[in-house]
Amino acid sequence: MSTDKKLFGGFSRRDWLKSVAGLPILGSVWAAGWDTTEKSKLEKELLLERLNIKASPPPPSGSMEGNPVRIGLIGFGIRGEQLMRALGFATNEWLEAMAISSQEDPNDKRLEDFKAQENLNVKLVGVCDIFDVRAEDALRSFNTSDNPCKRYPTYLDMIHSGDVDAVIIATPDHWHAPMAQAAIEAGVHVYVEKPMTHTVSETYLLREAVRRNPGAILAVGHQHRQTLSFLTAQDAISKNTLGHISLVVTNTNRNDDNGAWQYRIHPDASPDTIDWNAFLGNAPYVPFNKEHFFRWRKWWAYGSGLSGDLLTHDYDRINCVLNMGIPKYVTASGGIYTHRDGRNVPDVMQVNMDFPEFSTGSSQESGKEKGMSLVYSATLGNQFDRGTVLMGHDASMELGNILTIYADPRSTQYKEMIQDGRIDPAIPIYQYDPSANGVDAVTSATAKYFANKGLLWTYRDGKRVDSTFLHIREWLSCIRNGGNPSCGIDEGFEEAITAHMAGLSFKTGRRMEWDEETEKIITLPEEELDAILLDNSVSYVS
């Protein structure tokens, strides 16, 4: 008889676990005299069985077979180039740089990962960029005999050409909604980067356009919705593992020029190579300004500041786990405290989002617990990693690329186990690392920051996979096979309204209130909301 069967009286561990599956974790089953290591191991197995958290991937998106989807790219800047690589198109310059890097550092797997990507069966048929240098860079790499690609003078020319089935929009924020709406109304599918819109009114107009044109699929670029640990967190929450969650804290910490949107200004930029009026669009006229063009995130006229640019990542990460929707109240404060360089968006910001009626369930008597606050804070002057924590009555969850759950010392649900010494609140009761069979290769604090937010990669079957690739694949699957993107118009609407409420609160110094029945921000007159958001002063006085 095996040692395993001797220990359990002739039964295998599996048989024994089955036999006690219906018993409480505590009680007479804890026989004295067991081997301490085996006993500890079994206790852990029983606890995991009781928690029953399923670390399973999402359903696979559908087949990529059929006619190639003809895609046009609008905006070939930093994010546009990243999106093209996720689609399967890398510039010659990037391929050369990665080849050198992989030779110098064997742990650099970026080129290897790119080459291993599944073929998504698409044609990149068009590029539209108002900076000649970028457009020409794209054509030099992507316009080949196997993939004929042309430059369109305007996004409307591209959308109405009849040559594209779908567009990817990677432009400054103030162009997201106008371009997306024009494409949707033309029956062209849209993948648009966050934030979905730049103003409150655009948010309603775009939603109406999508509802009127159900055949055109819109996806918002929150690729963290593909992250395995976040999907596992959904299962943990659905099983009331944490009890009532009253507080969620999340943050953005950056401390370098790139993180503060001080992007490189191209030496060939000039009024001759940039269509300045096309860049401005609906923004107030200012003379040609290289800094505004390359560092547009620093101004309300083109960007959305911390509230629209970075808060949206963290809000949507929590929304995909909790599905709590738009907050009832939003209060924001902050200022320009770390980069006094002419920008008019804050670089330090605190945002409180309150959900008075929200509940994740309870282990206590009915009615005692209800309501939650989501607190977001950001600084562009420090990169200390504070993490994201969901704080429940029974347990707290650290949410990153690795998911960790700690029982709370005052938990009701785990009280007996804590008292009996079978749960130590200082030691995780559950930890999920989807990279168990993979290599993270995190080489910098910046990479760790993006990875923990699910913005760089996740895992499938222990292998590291680009999160953006999976998100784009999901969108293409919806186009080909039907279904809804994990971040579609409804999720994008919630993201955009929440971000705009934060921007409005920061500018006015007032608490913004959302009326769920009318779906309106009711703190201020509706006709003033966009004017306040777009006002170029740091704060707004009504």
Coordinates of C-alpha atoms in Angstrom, one line a residue:
M1 CA 0.0 0.0 0.0
S2 CA 1.3 3.4 -0.9
T3 CA 2.3 6.0 1.8
D4 CA -0.5 8.1 0.5
K5 CA -3.1 5.4 1.1
K6 CA -1.6 4.5 4.5
L7 CA -2.0 8.0 5.6
F8 CA -5.7 8.1 4.7
G9 CA -6.7 4.7 5.9
G10 CA -6.5 2.9 2.6
F11 CA -8.1 5.7 0.5
S12 CA -6.2 7.8 -1.9
R13 CA -6.1 11.5 -1.3
R14 CA -8.5 12.0 -4.2
D15 CA -10.9 9.5 -2.7
W16 CA -10.6 11.0 0.8
L17 CA -11.2 14.5 -0.6
K18 CA -14.4 13.3 -2.3
S19 CA -15.5 11.7 0.9
V20 CA -15.2 14.9 3.0
A21 CA -16.4 17.3 0.3
G22 CA -19.7 17.8 2.0
L23 CA -18.2 18.2 5.5
P24 CA -17.3 21.5 7.1
I25 CA -13.7 22.4 7.0
L26 CA -13.3 22.3 10.8
G27 CA -14.3 19.5 13.1
S28 CA -13.5 15.9 13.7
V29 CA -11.9 15.4 10.3
W30 CA -8.7 16.9 11.6
A31 CA -7.4 13.7 13.2
A32 CA -4.4 13.8 15.5
G33 CA -1.1 12.3 14.6
W34 CA -1.0 13.1 10.9
D35 CA 2.3 14.0 9.3
T36 CA 2.5 17.8 9.7
T37 CA 3.6 18.4 6.1
E38 CA 0.8 16.2 4.7
K39 CA -1.8 17.7 7.0
S40 CA -0.8 21.2 6.0
K41 CA -1.0 20.3 2.4
L42 CA -4.4 18.7 2.8
E43 CA -5.7 21.8 4.7
K44 CA -4.6 23.9 1.8
E45 CA -6.3 21.7 -0.7
L46 CA -9.5 21.8 1.3
L47 CA -9.4 25.5 1.6
L48 CA -8.9 25.9 -2.1
E49 CA -11.8 23.5 -2.6
R50 CA -14.0 25.6 -0.3
L51 CA -13.0 28.8 -2.1
N52 CA -13.7 27.2 -5.4
I53 CA -12.1 30.0 -7.4
K54 CA -11.8 29.0 -11.0
A55 CA -8.5 30.2 -12.7
S56 CA -9.9 29.6 -16.2
P57 CA -9.3 31.6 -19.4
P58 CA -12.2 33.3 -21.2
P59 CA -13.9 31.4 -24.0
P60 CA -11.7 31.5 -27.0
S61 CA -12.6 34.0 -29.6
G62 CA -13.8 32.5 -32.9
S63 CA -12.0 31.5 -36.1
M64 CA -10.0 33.9 -38.2
E65 CA -10.8 32.0 -41.4
G66 CA -12.6 33.5 -44.4
N67 CA -11.9 36.6 -46.4
P68 CA -9.3 38.9 -45.0
V69 CA -10.7 41.9 -43.0
R70 CA -9.5 45.1 -44.7
I71 CA -8.3 47.5 -42.1
G72 CA -7.4 51.2 -42.2
L73 CA -5.2 52.8 -39.5
I74 CA -5.9 56.4 -38.4
G75 CA -2.9 57.7 -36.5
F76 CA 0.5 56.1 -36.7
G77 CA 2.1 57.6 -33.6
I78 CA 3.4 55.7 -30.5
R79 CA 0.1 53.8 -29.8
G80 CA -0.7 53.4 -33.5
E81 CA 2.6 51.6 -34.1
Q82 CA 2.0 49.3 -31.1
L83 CA -1.5 48.4 -32.4
M84 CA -0.1 47.5 -35.8
R85 CA 2.3 45.1 -34.2
A86 CA -0.6 43.5 -32.4
L87 CA -2.3 43.2 -35.7
G88 CA 0.8 41.6 -37.2
F89 CA 2.6 44.5 -38.9
A90 CA 5.9 45.8 -37.6
T91 CA 8.0 48.5 -39.1
N92 CA 11.4 47.6 -40.6
E93 CA 13.1 49.8 -38.0
W94 CA 11.4 48.0 -35.1
L95 CA 12.3 44.6 -36.5
E96 CA 16.0 45.6 -36.9
A97 CA 16.1 47.1 -33.4
M98 CA 14.5 44.0 -31.8
A99 CA 16.9 41.7 -33.7
I100 CA 19.9 43.6 -32.2
S101 CA 18.3 43.8 -28.7
S102 CA 17.6 40.0 -28.6
Q103 CA 21.2 39.3 -29.5
E104 CA 22.5 41.5 -26.7
D105 CA 19.9 40.3 -24.2
P106 CA 18.7 36.7 -24.5
N107 CA 15.8 37.5 -22.1
D108 CA 14.4 40.0 -24.6
K109 CA 11.7 37.9 -26.2
R110 CA 9.8 40.7 -28.0
L111 CA 10.8 39.7 -31.5
E112 CA 10.3 36.0 -30.7
D113 CA 6.8 36.7 -29.3
F114 CA 5.9 38.9 -32.3
K115 CA 6.9 36.2 -34.8
A116 CA 5.0 33.6 -32.8
Q117 CA 1.7 35.6 -33.0
E118 CA -1.2 33.9 -34.8
N119 CA -1.9 35.3 -38.3
L120 CA -5.2 37.3 -37.9
N121 CA -6.0 37.1 -41.6
V122 CA -6.2 40.8 -42.2
K123 CA -5.0 43.3 -44.9
L124 CA -3.7 46.7 -43.8
V125 CA -5.1 48.5 -46.8
G126 CA -4.7 52.1 -45.7
V127 CA -3.0 54.6 -43.4
C128 CA -4.1 58.1 -42.5
D129 CA -1.7 60.4 -40.6
I130 CA -1.4 64.1 -40.9
F131 CA 2.4 64.0 -40.2
D132 CA 4.0 63.2 -43.5
V133 CA 7.0 61.5 -41.9
R134 CA 4.8 59.0 -40.0
A135 CA 2.6 58.2 -43.0
E136 CA 5.7 57.6 -45.1
D137 CA 7.3 55.4 -42.5
A138 CA 4.1 53.2 -42.4
L139 CA 4.0 52.9 -46.2
R140 CA 7.7 52.0 -46.4
S141 CA 7.1 49.1 -44.1
F142 CA 3.6 48.0 -44.9
N143 CA 3.0 48.7 -48.6
T144 CA 4.3 45.5 -50.1
S145 CA 3.4 43.2 -53.0
D146 CA 1.6 40.9 -50.5
N147 CA -0.1 43.7 -48.7
P148 CA -0.8 46.8 -50.9
C149 CA -1.4 49.8 -48.7
K150 CA -2.1 53.4 -49.5
R151 CA -2.2 56.7 -47.8
Y152 CA -5.5 58.5 -47.5
P153 CA -5.4 62.3 -47.3
T154 CA -8.2 62.4 -44.6
Y155 CA -10.0 59.9 -42.4
L156 CA -13.3 60.6 -44.2
D157 CA -11.6 59.7 -47.5
M158 CA -10.6 56.4 -45.9
I159 CA -13.9 55.7 -44.3
H160 CA -16.0 56.4 -47.4
S161 CA -13.5 54.8 -49.9
G162 CA -15.3 51.4 -49.9
D163 CA -11.9 49.8 -49.5
V164 CA -11.9 49.3 -45.7
D165 CA -14.1 47.1 -43.6
A166 CA -12.8 48.4 -40.3
V167 CA -10.6 51.2 -38.8
I168 CA -8.3 51.4 -35.9
I169 CA -8.3 54.9 -34.3
A170 CA -5.1 55.9 -32.4
T171 CA -5.3 59.7 -32.5
P172 CA -5.4 62.5 -29.9
D173 CA -8.4 62.2 -27.6
H174 CA -10.4 65.0 -29.2
W175 CA -10.6 63.1 -32.5
H176 CA -11.7 59.7 -31.0
A177 CA -15.5 60.2 -31.1
P178 CA -15.9 62.2 -34.3
M179 CA -13.9 59.6 -36.3
A180 CA -15.6 56.7 -34.6
Q181 CA -19.0 58.1 -35.2
A182 CA -18.3 58.8 -38.9
A183 CA -17.1 55.2 -39.3
I184 CA -20.0 53.6 -37.5
E185 CA -22.5 55.6 -39.5
A186 CA -20.8 54.5 -42.7
G187 CA -21.1 50.8 -41.6
V188 CA -17.4 50.5 -40.9
H189 CA -16.2 48.6 -37.8
V190 CA -14.2 50.6 -35.2
Y191 CA -11.5 49.8 -32.7
V192 CA -10.9 53.1 -30.8
E193 CA -8.4 53.9 -28.1
K194 CA -9.4 55.1 -24.7
P195 CA -10.9 57.4 -23.5
M196 CA -13.8 56.6 -25.8
T197 CA -14.8 60.3 -26.0
H198 CA -13.5 63.8 -25.2
T199 CA -16.7 65.5 -24.1
V200 CA -20.0 64.5 -22.5
S201 CA -22.1 65.3 -25.5
E202 CA -19.9 63.1 -27.8
T203 CA -20.5 60.2 -25.4
Y204 CA -24.3 60.2 -26.0
L205 CA -23.9 60.8 -29.8
L206 CA -21.5 57.9 -30.3
R207 CA -23.7 55.6 -28.3
E208 CA -26.7 56.6 -30.4
A209 CA -24.8 56.0 -33.6
V210 CA -23.8 52.5 -32.5
R211 CA -27.3 51.6 -31.5
R212 CA -28.6 52.8 -34.9
N213 CA -26.0 50.8 -36.7
P214 CA -25.9 47.4 -35.0
G215 CA -24.0 45.8 -37.9
A216 CA -20.9 47.9 -37.2
I217 CA -18.9 46.6 -34.2
L218 CA -17.2 49.1 -31.9
A219 CA -14.5 48.0 -29.4
V220 CA -12.7 50.3 -26.9
G221 CA -9.0 49.7 -26.4
H222 CA -9.0 48.5 -22.8
Q223 CA -6.9 45.4 -23.4
H224 CA -6.6 44.6 -19.7
R225 CA -10.0 42.9 -20.1
Q226 CA -8.1 40.0 -21.6
T227 CA -5.8 39.6 -18.5
L228 CA -6.2 36.2 -16.9
S229 CA -5.8 37.4 -13.3
F230 CA -8.6 39.9 -13.7
L231 CA -10.9 37.3 -15.2
T232 CA -10.1 35.0 -12.2
A233 CA -10.9 37.9 -9.9
Q234 CA -14.4 38.0 -11.4
D235 CA -14.9 34.5 -10.3
A236 CA -13.6 35.1 -6.8
I237 CA -16.0 38.1 -6.4
S238 CA -19.0 36.2 -7.8
K239 CA -18.4 33.6 -5.0
N240 CA -18.3 36.3 -2.3
T241 CA -14.7 35.4 -1.3
L242 CA -14.1 38.9 0.0
G243 CA -17.4 39.6 1.5
H244 CA -18.8 43.1 1.3
I245 CA -16.3 45.4 -0.5
S246 CA -16.5 48.9 0.9
L247 CA -13.3 50.4 -0.5
V248 CA -11.1 49.9 -3.6
V249 CA -7.8 51.8 -3.9
T250 CA -5.9 52.1 -7.1
N251 CA -3.3 54.5 -8.5
T252 CA -0.9 55.7 -11.2
N253 CA 2.6 56.5 -10.2
R254 CA 5.1 57.7 -12.8
N255 CA 8.4 59.5 -12.6
D256 CA 10.0 60.0 -16.0
D257 CA 9.6 62.3 -19.0
N258 CA 7.7 59.6 -21.0
G259 CA 5.3 59.0 -18.2
A260 CA 4.6 62.7 -17.9
W261 CA 3.9 62.9 -21.7
Q262 CA 7.1 64.7 -22.5
Y263 CA 7.4 62.8 -25.8
R264 CA 10.2 63.3 -28.3
I265 CA 9.6 66.1 -30.8
H266 CA 10.6 64.9 -34.3
P267 CA 13.2 67.1 -35.9
D268 CA 11.4 67.1 -39.3
A269 CA 8.2 68.5 -37.9
S270 CA 7.1 71.7 -39.5
P271 CA 4.1 73.4 -41.0
D272 CA 5.2 71.8 -44.3
T273 CA 5.1 68.3 -43.0
I274 CA 2.1 68.5 -40.6
D275 CA -1.5 69.5 -41.5
W276 CA -1.9 71.7 -38.5
N277 CA -5.6 72.6 -39.2
A278 CA -6.5 68.9 -39.4
F279 CA -4.8 68.3 -36.1
L280 CA -6.7 71.1 -34.4
G281 CA -10.1 70.0 -35.6
N282 CA -12.7 71.3 -33.1
A283 CA -10.0 72.6 -30.7
P284 CA -9.5 76.4 -30.4
Y285 CA -7.1 77.9 -32.9
V286 CA -3.5 78.4 -31.9
P287 CA -0.6 79.0 -34.3
F288 CA 1.5 76.0 -35.3
N289 CA 3.1 74.5 -32.1
K290 CA 5.3 71.4 -32.2
E291 CA 4.9 70.8 -28.5
H292 CA 1.1 70.8 -28.7
F293 CA 1.3 68.3 -31.6
F294 CA 3.7 65.8 -30.0
R295 CA 2.7 66.3 -26.4
W296 CA -1.0 66.9 -26.8
R297 CA -1.9 65.0 -23.7
K298 CA -0.7 68.0 -21.6
W299 CA -3.6 70.2 -22.7
W300 CA -7.4 69.9 -22.2
A301 CA -8.1 71.1 -25.8
Y302 CA -6.7 67.8 -27.2
G303 CA -6.4 65.4 -24.3
S304 CA -8.2 64.4 -21.1
G305 CA -5.4 64.7 -18.5
L306 CA -5.1 62.1 -15.7
S307 CA -8.9 61.6 -15.5
G308 CA -9.4 60.6 -19.2
D309 CA -5.9 59.3 -20.0
L310 CA -4.9 57.2 -17.0
L311 CA -7.9 56.9 -14.6
T312 CA -9.8 55.2 -17.4
H313 CA -7.4 52.3 -17.3
D314 CA -7.9 51.7 -13.6
Y315 CA -11.6 52.5 -13.5
D316 CA -12.3 50.0 -16.3
R317 CA -10.0 47.4 -14.7
I318 CA -12.2 47.5 -11.6
N319 CA -15.4 47.7 -13.6
C320 CA -14.5 44.6 -15.5
V321 CA -14.1 42.8 -12.2
L322 CA -17.0 44.3 -10.2
N323 CA -19.4 45.5 -12.9
M324 CA -20.4 48.4 -10.7
G325 CA -21.1 50.9 -13.5
I326 CA -21.1 54.7 -13.3
P327 CA -20.6 56.1 -9.8
K328 CA -23.4 58.1 -8.1
Y329 CA -20.9 60.8 -6.9
V330 CA -17.4 61.8 -8.1
T331 CA -15.2 64.3 -6.3
A332 CA -11.7 65.2 -7.6
S333 CA -8.8 67.5 -6.5
G334 CA -5.2 68.0 -7.4
G335 CA -3.0 70.4 -9.4
I336 CA 0.2 70.9 -11.4
Y337 CA 2.7 70.1 -8.7
T338 CA 5.5 68.2 -10.4
H339 CA 5.8 69.5 -14.0
R340 CA 5.3 73.2 -14.3
D341 CA 6.1 73.3 -18.0
G342 CA 3.1 75.1 -19.5
R343 CA 0.6 72.2 -19.4
N344 CA -2.9 72.9 -18.1
V345 CA -3.9 69.4 -17.1
P346 CA -3.0 68.3 -13.5
D347 CA -0.1 66.0 -12.9
V348 CA -1.3 65.1 -9.4
M349 CA -4.9 64.1 -8.9
Q350 CA -7.1 62.3 -6.3
V351 CA -10.6 61.1 -7.3
N352 CA -13.2 59.6 -5.0
M353 CA -16.0 57.6 -6.8
D354 CA -18.9 56.7 -4.6
F355 CA -21.4 53.9 -5.2
P356 CA -23.9 54.1 -2.3
E357 CA -26.2 51.3 -3.5
F358 CA -23.5 48.9 -4.7
S359 CA -23.0 45.5 -3.0
T360 CA -20.8 42.4 -3.7
G361 CA -22.7 40.3 -1.1
S362 CA -22.2 39.8 2.6
S363 CA -21.4 37.3 5.3
Q364 CA -23.2 39.3 7.9
E365 CA -26.8 40.0 8.6
S366 CA -28.8 41.4 5.8
G367 CA -28.9 45.2 5.4
K368 CA -25.8 45.9 7.5
E369 CA -23.5 46.5 4.6
K370 CA -24.1 48.4 1.4
G371 CA -22.1 50.9 -0.6
M372 CA -18.6 51.3 -1.9
S373 CA -15.9 53.9 -2.6
L374 CA -13.3 53.6 -5.4
V375 CA -10.4 55.9 -4.7
Y376 CA -7.9 56.7 -7.5
S377 CA -4.8 58.8 -6.9
A378 CA -2.0 59.7 -9.3
T379 CA 1.3 61.5 -9.4
L380 CA 3.7 62.0 -12.2
G381 CA 6.5 62.8 -9.8
N382 CA 7.0 59.4 -8.1
Q383 CA 6.9 55.8 -9.2
F384 CA 6.6 53.9 -5.9
D385 CA 4.3 50.9 -6.6
R386 CA 1.2 51.1 -4.3
G387 CA -0.7 48.4 -6.1
T388 CA -4.5 47.9 -6.5
V389 CA -6.4 46.6 -3.5
L390 CA -10.1 45.5 -3.2
M391 CA -10.9 45.7 0.5
G392 CA -13.8 43.5 1.8
H393 CA -15.1 42.6 5.3
D394 CA -13.8 39.1 4.9
A395 CA -10.7 39.5 2.8
S396 CA -8.6 41.8 0.7
M397 CA -7.5 41.2 -2.9
E398 CA -4.3 42.6 -4.4
L399 CA -5.1 42.8 -8.1
G400 CA -2.2 42.8 -10.6
N401 CA -0.9 40.3 -13.1
I402 CA -0.7 38.1 -10.0
L403 CA -3.9 37.8 -7.9
T404 CA -3.5 37.5 -4.1
I405 CA -6.2 37.2 -1.5
Y406 CA -5.6 37.7 2.3
A407 CA -8.3 36.9 4.9
D408 CA -9.1 39.9 7.2
P409 CA -8.4 39.3 10.9
R410 CA -12.0 40.4 11.8
S411 CA -13.6 38.3 9.1
T412 CA -17.0 36.7 9.8
Q413 CA -16.7 34.2 7.0
Y414 CA -13.3 32.9 8.1
K415 CA -13.6 33.6 11.8
E416 CA -13.4 30.0 13.1
M417 CA -10.5 29.1 10.8
I418 CA -8.5 32.2 12.0
Q419 CA -9.2 31.4 15.7
D420 CA -8.2 27.8 15.2
G421 CA -4.9 28.9 13.6
R422 CA -5.7 27.3 10.2
I423 CA -5.7 30.7 8.5
D424 CA -3.1 33.3 9.1
P425 CA -4.2 36.7 7.9
A426 CA -0.6 37.5 7.1
I427 CA -0.4 34.6 4.6
P428 CA -2.5 34.5 1.4
I429 CA -5.4 32.2 1.4
Y430 CA -5.3 32.2 -2.3
Q431 CA -2.7 33.3 -4.9
Y432 CA -3.0 32.9 -8.7
D433 CA 0.0 33.5 -10.9
P434 CA -0.9 32.9 -14.6
S435 CA 2.8 33.0 -15.4
A436 CA 3.6 29.9 -13.4
N437 CA 5.0 28.2 -16.5
G438 CA 6.1 31.4 -18.3
V439 CA 8.8 34.1 -17.9
D440 CA 7.8 37.7 -17.1
A441 CA 11.1 39.3 -18.0
V442 CA 10.1 42.5 -16.3
T443 CA 13.1 44.7 -16.9
S444 CA 12.1 48.1 -15.5
A445 CA 9.7 49.8 -13.1
T446 CA 7.8 51.1 -16.1
A447 CA 7.3 47.6 -17.5
K448 CA 6.2 46.3 -14.2
Y449 CA 3.7 49.2 -13.9
F450 CA 2.1 48.5 -17.3
A451 CA 2.2 44.7 -16.7
N452 CA 0.4 44.9 -13.4
K453 CA -2.4 46.9 -15.1
G454 CA -2.8 44.2 -17.7
L455 CA -1.6 46.6 -20.5
L456 CA 1.4 44.6 -21.8
W457 CA 0.7 40.9 -21.6
T458 CA -1.3 38.1 -20.0
Y459 CA -1.0 34.3 -20.3
R460 CA -2.7 31.5 -22.1
D461 CA -1.6 27.9 -21.1
G462 CA 1.4 29.3 -19.3
K463 CA 2.6 31.2 -22.3
R464 CA 3.0 35.0 -22.4
V465 CA 0.7 36.7 -24.9
D466 CA 0.3 40.3 -25.8
S467 CA -2.9 41.6 -24.2
T468 CA -3.5 44.1 -27.1
F469 CA -3.2 41.2 -29.6
L470 CA -5.9 39.2 -27.7
H471 CA -8.2 42.3 -27.5
I472 CA -7.9 43.0 -31.2
R473 CA -8.4 39.4 -32.0
E474 CA -11.6 39.4 -30.0
W475 CA -12.8 42.5 -31.9
L476 CA -12.0 40.7 -35.2
S477 CA -13.8 37.6 -34.1
C478 CA -17.0 39.7 -33.3
I479 CA -16.7 41.1 -36.8
R480 CA -16.4 37.6 -38.4
N481 CA -18.4 35.4 -36.1
G482 CA -20.8 37.7 -34.2
G483 CA -20.9 38.4 -30.5
N484 CA -20.1 41.5 -28.4
P485 CA -16.6 42.8 -27.5
S486 CA -15.8 42.6 -23.8
C487 CA -15.4 46.4 -23.9
G488 CA -18.0 47.7 -26.3
I489 CA -20.2 50.8 -26.4
D490 CA -21.9 50.2 -23.0
E491 CA -18.6 49.7 -21.2
G492 CA -17.1 52.6 -23.1
F493 CA -20.1 54.8 -22.2
E494 CA -19.5 54.0 -18.5
E495 CA -15.8 54.7 -18.8
A496 CA -16.2 58.0 -20.6
I497 CA -18.9 59.4 -18.3
T498 CA -17.0 58.5 -15.2
A499 CA -13.8 60.2 -16.6
H500 CA -15.8 63.3 -17.5
M501 CA -17.3 63.5 -14.1
A502 CA -13.8 63.5 -12.6
G503 CA -12.6 66.2 -15.0
L504 CA -15.7 68.3 -14.2
S505 CA -15.2 67.9 -10.5
F506 CA -11.6 68.9 -10.7
K507 CA -12.3 72.0 -12.7
T508 CA -15.3 73.2 -10.7
G509 CA -14.3 72.0 -7.2
R510 CA -17.8 70.5 -6.9
R511 CA -19.0 67.0 -6.4
M512 CA -20.6 65.6 -9.5
E513 CA -23.8 63.6 -9.3
W514 CA -25.1 61.0 -11.7
D515 CA -28.8 60.3 -12.1
E516 CA -29.1 56.6 -13.1
E517 CA -32.7 56.9 -14.2
T518 CA -32.2 59.9 -16.6
E519 CA -28.6 58.9 -17.4
K520 CA -27.5 62.5 -16.8
I521 CA -24.9 64.4 -14.8
I522 CA -27.3 66.6 -12.8
T523 CA -24.9 68.8 -10.8
L524 CA -24.5 71.4 -13.5
P525 CA -26.7 72.5 -16.4
E526 CA -26.3 70.1 -19.3
E527 CA -25.3 72.9 -21.8
E528 CA -22.3 73.9 -19.6
L529 CA -20.6 70.5 -19.3
D530 CA -18.6 70.5 -22.5
A531 CA -17.6 74.1 -22.2
I532 CA -16.2 73.4 -18.7
L533 CA -14.3 70.3 -19.7
L534 CA -12.7 72.1 -22.7
D535 CA -11.8 75.2 -20.8
N536 CA -8.1 75.7 -21.0
S537 CA -7.6 77.1 -17.5
V538 CA -6.4 74.7 -14.9
S539 CA -9.5 75.2 -12.8
Y540 CA -12.9 76.6 -13.7
V541 CA -14.9 79.1 -11.7
S542 CA -18.6 79.2 -12.4

